[in-house]
Coordinates of C-alpha atoms in Angstrom, one line a residue:
M1 CA 98.6 108.6 83.1
A2 CA 101.1 111.6 83.7
S3 CA 99.8 114.5 82.6
F4 CA 101.8 117.6 81.6
T5 CA 101.0 121.8 82.1
R6 CA 101.7 123.7 79.4
P7 CA 102.3 127.5 80.9
T8 CA 101.8 130.3 79.1
Y9 CA 104.7 132.8 78.7
T10 CA 105.0 136.7 77.6
D11 CA 108.1 137.5 75.4
Q12 CA 108.9 140.3 77.1
G13 CA 111.7 140.9 73.9
I14 CA 114.9 140.9 73.5
Q15 CA 117.4 142.2 76.5
R16 CA 121.1 142.9 77.3
F17 CA 122.5 141.1 80.1
G18 CA 125.9 140.9 82.1
S19 CA 128.7 142.2 82.1
G20 CA 132.3 142.9 80.9
I21 CA 133.3 140.0 78.2
F22 CA 129.9 138.2 80.1
W23 CA 127.3 139.5 78.6
S24 CA 124.8 138.6 76.1
K25 CA 121.1 139.1 74.3
Y26 CA 118.0 137.2 75.7
R27 CA 114.6 136.5 74.5
V28 CA 113.1 136.6 78.0
L29 CA 110.1 134.7 78.4
K30 CA 107.9 135.6 81.7
A31 CA 105.5 132.1 82.6
D32 CA 102.2 132.4 84.6
M33 CA 103.6 130.6 87.0
H34 CA 104.5 132.3 90.8
S35 CA 108.0 131.0 92.0
D36 CA 106.0 130.0 95.3
F37 CA 105.5 126.7 93.0
F38 CA 108.6 126.0 92.5
F39 CA 110.3 127.3 95.8
K40 CA 107.5 127.2 98.7
G41 CA 107.7 124.4 101.0
T42 CA 109.7 120.5 100.4
T43 CA 111.1 119.7 96.7
K44 CA 108.2 117.3 95.1
K45 CA 109.8 114.9 94.0
V46 CA 109.8 113.1 90.3
P47 CA 107.5 109.8 89.6
S48 CA 110.8 107.2 88.6
D49 CA 108.6 104.4 86.9
E50 CA 108.9 103.6 83.8
A51 CA 105.0 104.7 82.8
Y52 CA 105.9 108.2 83.7
I53 CA 109.2 108.5 81.9
E54 CA 107.4 107.4 79.1
A55 CA 105.0 109.9 79.1
A56 CA 108.0 112.2 79.6
H57 CA 109.4 111.7 76.6
Q58 CA 106.0 111.6 74.5
F59 CA 105.5 114.9 76.4
A60 CA 109.3 116.3 75.6
E61 CA 108.5 115.2 70.9
T62 CA 105.5 117.6 71.2
L63 CA 107.6 120.5 72.3
P64 CA 109.0 123.2 69.9
A65 CA 112.8 123.3 70.1
I66 CA 114.2 126.9 70.7
D67 CA 117.6 127.7 69.3
E68 CA 118.1 131.2 70.7
S69 CA 119.8 132.9 73.7
T70 CA 116.7 133.1 76.4
L71 CA 116.0 133.8 79.6
V72 CA 112.9 132.6 81.8
R73 CA 111.2 133.8 84.9
T74 CA 108.4 133.5 87.2
S75 CA 105.5 136.0 86.7
D76 CA 106.9 137.7 89.8
G77 CA 110.2 137.7 88.0
V78 CA 112.7 134.8 90.0
D79 CA 115.3 133.9 87.0
L80 CA 115.0 130.2 86.5
I81 CA 116.7 129.5 83.4
W82 CA 119.2 131.2 81.5
F83 CA 120.0 129.7 78.2
T84 CA 123.2 130.8 76.4
K85 CA 123.9 129.9 73.3
R86 CA 127.8 129.7 72.6
G87 CA 128.2 131.0 76.0
M88 CA 131.1 128.6 76.1
F89 CA 133.1 130.3 73.3
S90 CA 131.7 133.9 72.4
P91 CA 134.0 135.6 75.8
Y92 CA 137.1 134.3 73.9
G93 CA 136.4 135.5 70.7
G94 CA 138.4 134.3 67.6
V95 CA 140.4 131.5 69.8
W96 CA 137.7 130.0 70.5
N97 CA 138.9 126.9 69.3
I98 CA 142.2 126.7 71.0
F99 CA 140.2 126.0 74.3
Y100 CA 138.1 123.8 72.9
S101 CA 140.2 121.6 71.5
L102 CA 142.2 121.3 74.7
S103 CA 139.5 119.9 76.5
M104 CA 138.6 117.7 73.8
A105 CA 142.0 116.1 74.0
A106 CA 142.1 115.8 77.7
I107 CA 138.5 113.9 77.5
L108 CA 139.9 111.2 74.9
L109 CA 143.0 111.0 77.1
L110 CA 140.7 110.3 80.1
L111 CA 138.6 108.1 77.8
Q112 CA 141.6 106.0 77.1
F113 CA 142.9 105.5 80.1
F114 CA 140.1 106.0 82.5
P115 CA 137.1 104.6 81.0
P116 CA 133.8 106.2 82.0
P117 CA 131.9 103.9 85.1
V118 CA 128.9 102.9 84.2
K119 CA 127.2 101.3 87.4
L120 CA 124.4 103.0 86.8
S121 CA 121.2 100.5 87.2
K122 CA 120.4 102.4 91.0
D123 CA 120.0 106.0 89.4
K124 CA 116.4 106.2 88.3
R125 CA 117.9 109.1 86.2
H126 CA 119.6 105.9 83.9
R127 CA 118.3 102.7 85.1
N128 CA 115.4 102.7 82.2
H129 CA 117.7 102.8 79.3
L130 CA 120.8 101.7 80.9
K131 CA 121.7 98.1 79.6
K132 CA 120.2 99.5 75.9
Q133 CA 121.7 102.7 75.9
K134 CA 125.3 101.1 77.0
S135 CA 125.3 98.2 74.4
S136 CA 124.2 100.6 72.0
W137 CA 127.2 102.5 72.2
N138 CA 129.6 99.9 72.4
A139 CA 128.6 98.3 69.5
K140 CA 129.6 101.4 68.0
G141 CA 132.9 101.6 69.4
C142 CA 131.8 104.2 71.8
Q143 CA 132.1 104.5 75.3
Y144 CA 129.3 104.9 77.7
G145 CA 129.1 106.6 81.2
V146 CA 129.2 109.1 84.0
Y147 CA 132.6 110.8 86.3
H148 CA 132.0 112.0 89.5
F149 CA 134.6 114.5 90.5
A150 CA 133.9 116.5 93.6
Y151 CA 134.5 117.4 96.8
W152 CA 131.0 116.9 98.9
Y153 CA 129.6 114.9 102.4
M154 CA 129.5 110.9 102.4
K155 CA 126.4 109.8 102.8
F156 CA 127.0 107.7 106.1
H157 CA 130.4 107.6 107.4
N158 CA 131.5 110.1 110.0
N159 CA 135.0 111.7 110.0
A160 CA 136.6 113.0 112.9
N161 CA 135.2 116.6 112.2
W162 CA 132.4 115.3 109.9
S163 CA 134.0 116.7 107.0
P164 CA 133.5 116.0 103.1
L165 CA 135.8 114.3 100.9
I166 CA 136.7 114.1 97.3
S167 CA 134.4 111.7 95.1
V168 CA 135.6 108.1 94.1
D169 CA 135.9 108.6 90.5
A170 CA 138.7 111.6 91.8
R171 CA 140.4 108.7 93.4
P172 CA 141.3 106.7 90.6
A173 CA 143.6 103.4 91.6
A174 CA 146.2 102.9 88.5
K175 CA 148.6 105.0 87.6
E176 CA 148.2 105.4 84.5
A177 CA 143.9 106.4 85.3
R178 CA 145.8 109.4 87.9
C179 CA 148.3 110.7 84.8
A180 CA 145.1 110.8 82.8
L181 CA 142.1 112.7 85.0
F182 CA 145.0 115.2 86.3
E183 CA 145.5 116.0 82.4
Y184 CA 141.7 116.4 82.4
I185 CA 141.1 118.6 84.9
S186 CA 144.8 120.5 84.7
E187 CA 143.7 121.7 80.7
T188 CA 140.1 122.1 81.4
T189 CA 140.3 124.5 83.8
W190 CA 139.3 127.0 81.9
E191 CA 135.7 125.5 81.5
H192 CA 135.5 126.0 85.0
R193 CA 136.5 129.4 85.2
L194 CA 134.7 130.9 82.6
I195 CA 131.8 129.6 83.8
S196 CA 131.9 131.2 87.4
G197 CA 132.5 134.7 85.0
W198 CA 129.0 133.9 83.6
F199 CA 127.5 132.9 86.9
K200 CA 129.3 136.0 88.3
A201 CA 127.8 138.2 85.8
L202 CA 124.6 137.0 86.2
D203 CA 123.5 136.4 89.6
P204 CA 126.6 137.8 91.7
N205 CA 124.6 137.7 94.9
K206 CA 124.5 134.0 94.6
W207 CA 127.9 133.7 93.1
K208 CA 129.3 135.9 96.3
E209 CA 128.3 132.3 98.5
Y210 CA 129.0 129.8 96.0
H211 CA 132.5 131.8 96.1
S212 CA 133.5 132.4 98.8
C213 CA 133.5 128.8 100.3
Y214 CA 135.1 127.1 97.5
Q215 CA 137.9 130.1 98.5
R216 CA 137.9 128.7 102.1
L217 CA 138.2 125.2 101.4
R218 CA 141.2 125.8 98.6
R219 CA 142.7 127.9 101.9
E220 CA 142.6 125.2 104.2
G221 CA 143.7 122.9 101.3
K222 CA 140.9 120.4 101.4
L223 CA 140.6 120.3 97.5
R224 CA 143.9 118.9 96.3
H225 CA 143.7 118.1 92.9
L226 CA 140.3 119.5 93.0
D227 CA 141.9 122.5 93.4
L228 CA 141.5 124.8 90.1
G229 CA 143.7 127.9 90.9
A230 CA 143.4 130.8 92.5
D231 CA 141.1 133.1 90.3
D232 CA 138.8 135.3 91.2
W233 CA 136.1 134.5 89.8
G234 CA 136.1 130.0 90.3
C235 CA 132.9 128.6 92.9
F236 CA 131.8 125.5 91.9
L237 CA 132.9 122.5 93.9
G238 CA 131.6 119.8 92.2
H239 CA 131.7 118.7 88.2
A240 CA 130.2 115.2 86.5
L241 CA 131.3 114.6 83.3
L242 CA 128.7 112.4 81.3
I243 CA 130.0 110.0 78.3
N244 CA 127.1 109.3 75.6
T245 CA 124.3 109.8 78.2
Y246 CA 121.2 110.9 78.4
V247 CA 119.2 111.5 81.6
D248 CA 115.2 110.6 82.5
P249 CA 112.9 113.5 84.4
H250 CA 114.3 114.5 87.9
K251 CA 115.2 117.4 90.2
D252 CA 118.8 117.1 92.1
S253 CA 117.5 117.6 95.1
G254 CA 120.8 117.8 96.8
D255 CA 121.9 121.0 95.0
V256 CA 120.9 124.5 96.2
K257 CA 117.4 125.2 96.4
W258 CA 118.2 128.9 95.5
G259 CA 121.4 128.2 93.6
W260 CA 122.3 127.5 89.8
V261 CA 123.2 124.1 88.6
F262 CA 125.5 124.9 85.1
T263 CA 125.1 122.0 81.7
Y264 CA 127.1 122.1 78.6
P265 CA 127.4 119.3 76.4
W266 CA 130.7 119.0 73.7
M267 CA 131.1 117.2 70.1
D268 CA 128.4 117.6 67.1
F269 CA 124.8 115.5 67.4
E270 CA 121.6 115.0 66.8
G271 CA 119.1 114.4 69.8
G272 CA 119.8 115.4 73.2
D273 CA 117.6 118.4 73.5
A274 CA 117.2 119.9 77.6
V275 CA 113.9 119.7 78.4
Y276 CA 112.2 121.1 81.4
L277 CA 109.1 119.3 82.0
D278 CA 106.9 121.6 84.4
L279 CA 107.6 124.4 82.2
A280 CA 107.3 122.8 78.6
L281 CA 110.2 124.0 77.3
R282 CA 112.7 122.4 75.1
F283 CA 116.4 123.4 74.4
K284 CA 118.2 122.8 71.4
Q285 CA 121.8 122.4 73.1
R286 CA 125.1 122.0 70.7
A287 CA 128.5 122.2 71.6
G288 CA 129.4 125.1 73.8
D289 CA 125.6 126.5 74.8
F290 CA 125.5 126.2 78.3
I291 CA 122.4 126.1 80.6
M292 CA 122.5 127.8 84.1
S293 CA 119.1 126.5 85.9
R294 CA 117.8 125.1 89.2
S295 CA 118.5 121.9 89.3
C296 CA 117.0 121.2 92.7
V297 CA 113.6 122.7 92.1
L298 CA 112.9 122.1 88.3
N299 CA 112.1 118.9 86.9
H300 CA 114.2 118.2 84.1
M301 CA 115.6 115.3 81.6
T302 CA 117.6 115.2 78.3
M303 CA 116.3 113.7 75.4
P304 CA 117.8 110.3 74.1
I305 CA 121.2 111.0 71.3
T306 CA 120.4 110.6 67.6
A307 CA 122.9 110.8 65.9
G308 CA 127.0 111.5 66.8
Q309 CA 128.1 112.0 70.5
R310 CA 127.3 113.9 73.1
W311 CA 130.0 114.4 75.7
G312 CA 128.2 117.0 78.7
S313 CA 129.7 118.5 81.3
T314 CA 127.6 119.6 84.8
W315 CA 129.1 121.9 87.4
F316 CA 127.6 122.5 90.6
T317 CA 127.8 122.6 94.3
K318 CA 126.1 120.2 96.8
A319 CA 123.7 122.4 99.8
N320 CA 125.6 120.5 102.7
I321 CA 128.9 121.6 101.7
L322 CA 127.3 125.3 101.9
E323 CA 125.1 125.0 104.8
P324 CA 127.1 121.9 106.6
P325 CA 124.4 119.7 108.5
I326 CA 124.7 119.1 112.0
P327 CA 125.2 114.9 112.4
N328 CA 122.4 115.1 115.4
I329 CA 121.3 111.5 115.4
F330 CA 123.3 109.3 117.8
C331 CA 124.3 106.1 118.9
D332 CA 122.5 104.5 121.6
E333 CA 125.4 101.8 122.5
P334 CA 126.9 102.1 125.9
G335 CA 129.9 104.4 125.6
C336 CA 129.5 105.2 122.4
S337 CA 129.5 108.7 121.1
A338 CA 129.1 108.4 117.3
S339 CA 126.9 111.1 115.6
Y340 CA 125.3 111.2 112.3
I341 CA 122.7 113.0 110.1
T342 CA 121.0 110.2 109.1
Q343 CA 119.5 106.9 110.3
G344 CA 120.9 105.2 107.9
G345 CA 124.5 106.7 108.7
L346 CA 123.8 104.7 112.1
R347 CA 122.7 101.7 111.1
W348 CA 126.0 101.5 109.0
H349 CA 128.0 102.4 112.5
K350 CA 125.7 99.0 114.5
R351 CA 126.4 97.0 111.6
K352 CA 130.4 97.8 111.1
Y353 CA 131.5 99.2 114.8
H354 CA 129.0 97.0 117.1
N355 CA 128.3 93.8 115.0
D356 CA 124.5 94.6 114.5
D357 CA 124.0 92.5 111.6
H358 CA 120.0 94.0 111.3
A359 CA 121.2 97.3 110.7
V360 CA 120.7 97.9 107.6
D361 CA 117.7 98.8 105.1
D362 CA 115.4 96.9 103.0
D363 CA 116.9 96.2 100.3
G364 CA 120.1 95.6 102.0
M365 CA 121.7 98.9 101.3
L366 CA 122.1 101.9 102.9
A367 CA 120.0 104.9 103.5
Q368 CA 120.4 108.3 101.2
Q369 CA 121.3 111.3 102.1
G370 CA 119.4 112.8 98.8
E371 CA 117.3 111.7 96.7
D372 CA 119.8 111.2 94.0
A373 CA 122.9 110.5 96.0
E374 CA 125.2 107.4 95.1
F375 CA 127.0 105.8 97.0
A376 CA 129.9 103.1 97.8
E377 CA 129.7 100.7 100.4
A378 CA 132.5 100.6 102.8
D379 CA 133.0 96.7 103.9
G380 CA 136.9 96.2 105.8
D381 CA 139.6 98.4 107.8
D382 CA 141.3 98.1 104.3
E383 CA 142.4 102.0 104.4
K384 CA 144.1 103.4 101.1
F385 CA 143.2 106.8 100.3
P386 CA 144.1 110.1 102.7
R387 CA 141.2 111.3 104.8
E388 CA 141.4 114.9 106.5
D389 CA 140.8 113.9 109.7
D390 CA 143.8 110.9 110.1
G391 CA 145.0 111.0 107.0
M392 CA 143.6 108.1 105.2
I393 CA 139.9 107.4 103.4
P394 CA 138.5 103.9 103.8
E395 CA 137.9 102.7 100.0
G396 CA 134.8 102.7 98.8
E397 CA 132.9 104.6 101.4
E398 CA 132.2 107.7 99.7
A399 CA 128.9 109.6 98.7
E400 CA 128.7 110.1 95.1
D401 CA 125.5 112.5 93.9
R402 CA 125.2 113.3 90.4
G403 CA 123.4 112.4 87.1
E404 CA 124.8 114.6 87.3
G405 CA 126.3 110.9 91.1
E406 CA 124.0 108.1 89.7
G407 CA 124.6 104.8 90.4
E408 CA 125.7 101.8 92.4
R409 CA 128.0 100.9 95.3
K410 CA 131.7 100.2 93.6
E411 CA 132.6 96.6 94.3
E412 CA 136.1 95.7 95.0
G413 CA 138.4 95.7 91.7
D414 CA 136.6 98.5 89.7
F415 CA 140.3 100.2 89.8
D416 CA 143.1 98.2 88.4
G417 CA 146.0 98.1 90.6
D418 CA 147.4 99.1 93.7
A419 CA 145.7 102.2 95.4
K420 CA 147.8 104.8 96.6
M421 CA 148.0 108.4 97.6
L422 CA 146.9 110.7 95.1
D423 CA 150.2 113.3 96.9
E424 CA 152.6 111.0 95.5

């Protein structure tokens, strides 16, 4: 039977943090837990069996919901969570509703012409409640699923320069879907700019790392339509949009260990509270309230949505983008010099290029590069999307990594119409 601890907190009162227009007053809670518990050694995995998940949800129900801006720190002063009420609205003063309306209209357009992917059955954050939730939302006439718009490394494909690629969801085949996606990216650029400003104000040193990486990739032209502008703040390379989904307990092991992830919901709803199990904390997140957290090391989840609809946004940059991996696993076939960063990548290579039908994992799927990574398998040589090294990306050869990439491989026919270059 799973058991959960309840740390003791010292209330250090209300303090002001931030700078410029990005500031708020936070209640500071200091936990009786040292930072080594979270950051030292290898990140501890979270159980994904049904019994643990049920116990986690039962435990979450017993926690009081925090409904004020709160900063959570370790006993040695390391920040773990910044919960900011109305943080997505406050910097804009009285005109916040204009920006909010832009995002809502863009999401509605996206839902109309590019329904959210629902292939989440192999993602431990969704698989235990997927069928029930999908049926429930469909019965209400509401959509359900998760988009992933990101620039990241694929799990098993090896480009000439081992470069990251644009995620599959950000490359829809149908013209109407592409137009809706571009409109969504354009109309929600303010969100990225705003959370990047908060990031800079609350942790300027770590923000510099993200910002430098983002700007370098912009200058190199890698981000293409995911380039959100040459402003002074932008820093994130990945964005997930969760439509009426909640996530079971997990850690996002592919995220930066000492880095940050931003999450915030839109729409009117009940339930959907954010829970951090190791800290025994539950936050009542509503439209415009953001959480900036250490997603790589904190065991977190969201509670089921009990009324209304919840459209959640998550912004992140993967660790292997800030510190690119070195492909040091080499193919042993005579005359072949291919190299990969995982054994799964090597097995895929042998199957595709050396006709080795045995070079697959036990479950017939390729090895994951990260604990939470989603991926698509590539079959055939039909190349339909542009790639940085030779101008094309084989359809499906993509690693998705959020629940933030959740799920299973994308099958042929996932997108309507002929696949075309997004630069047209």
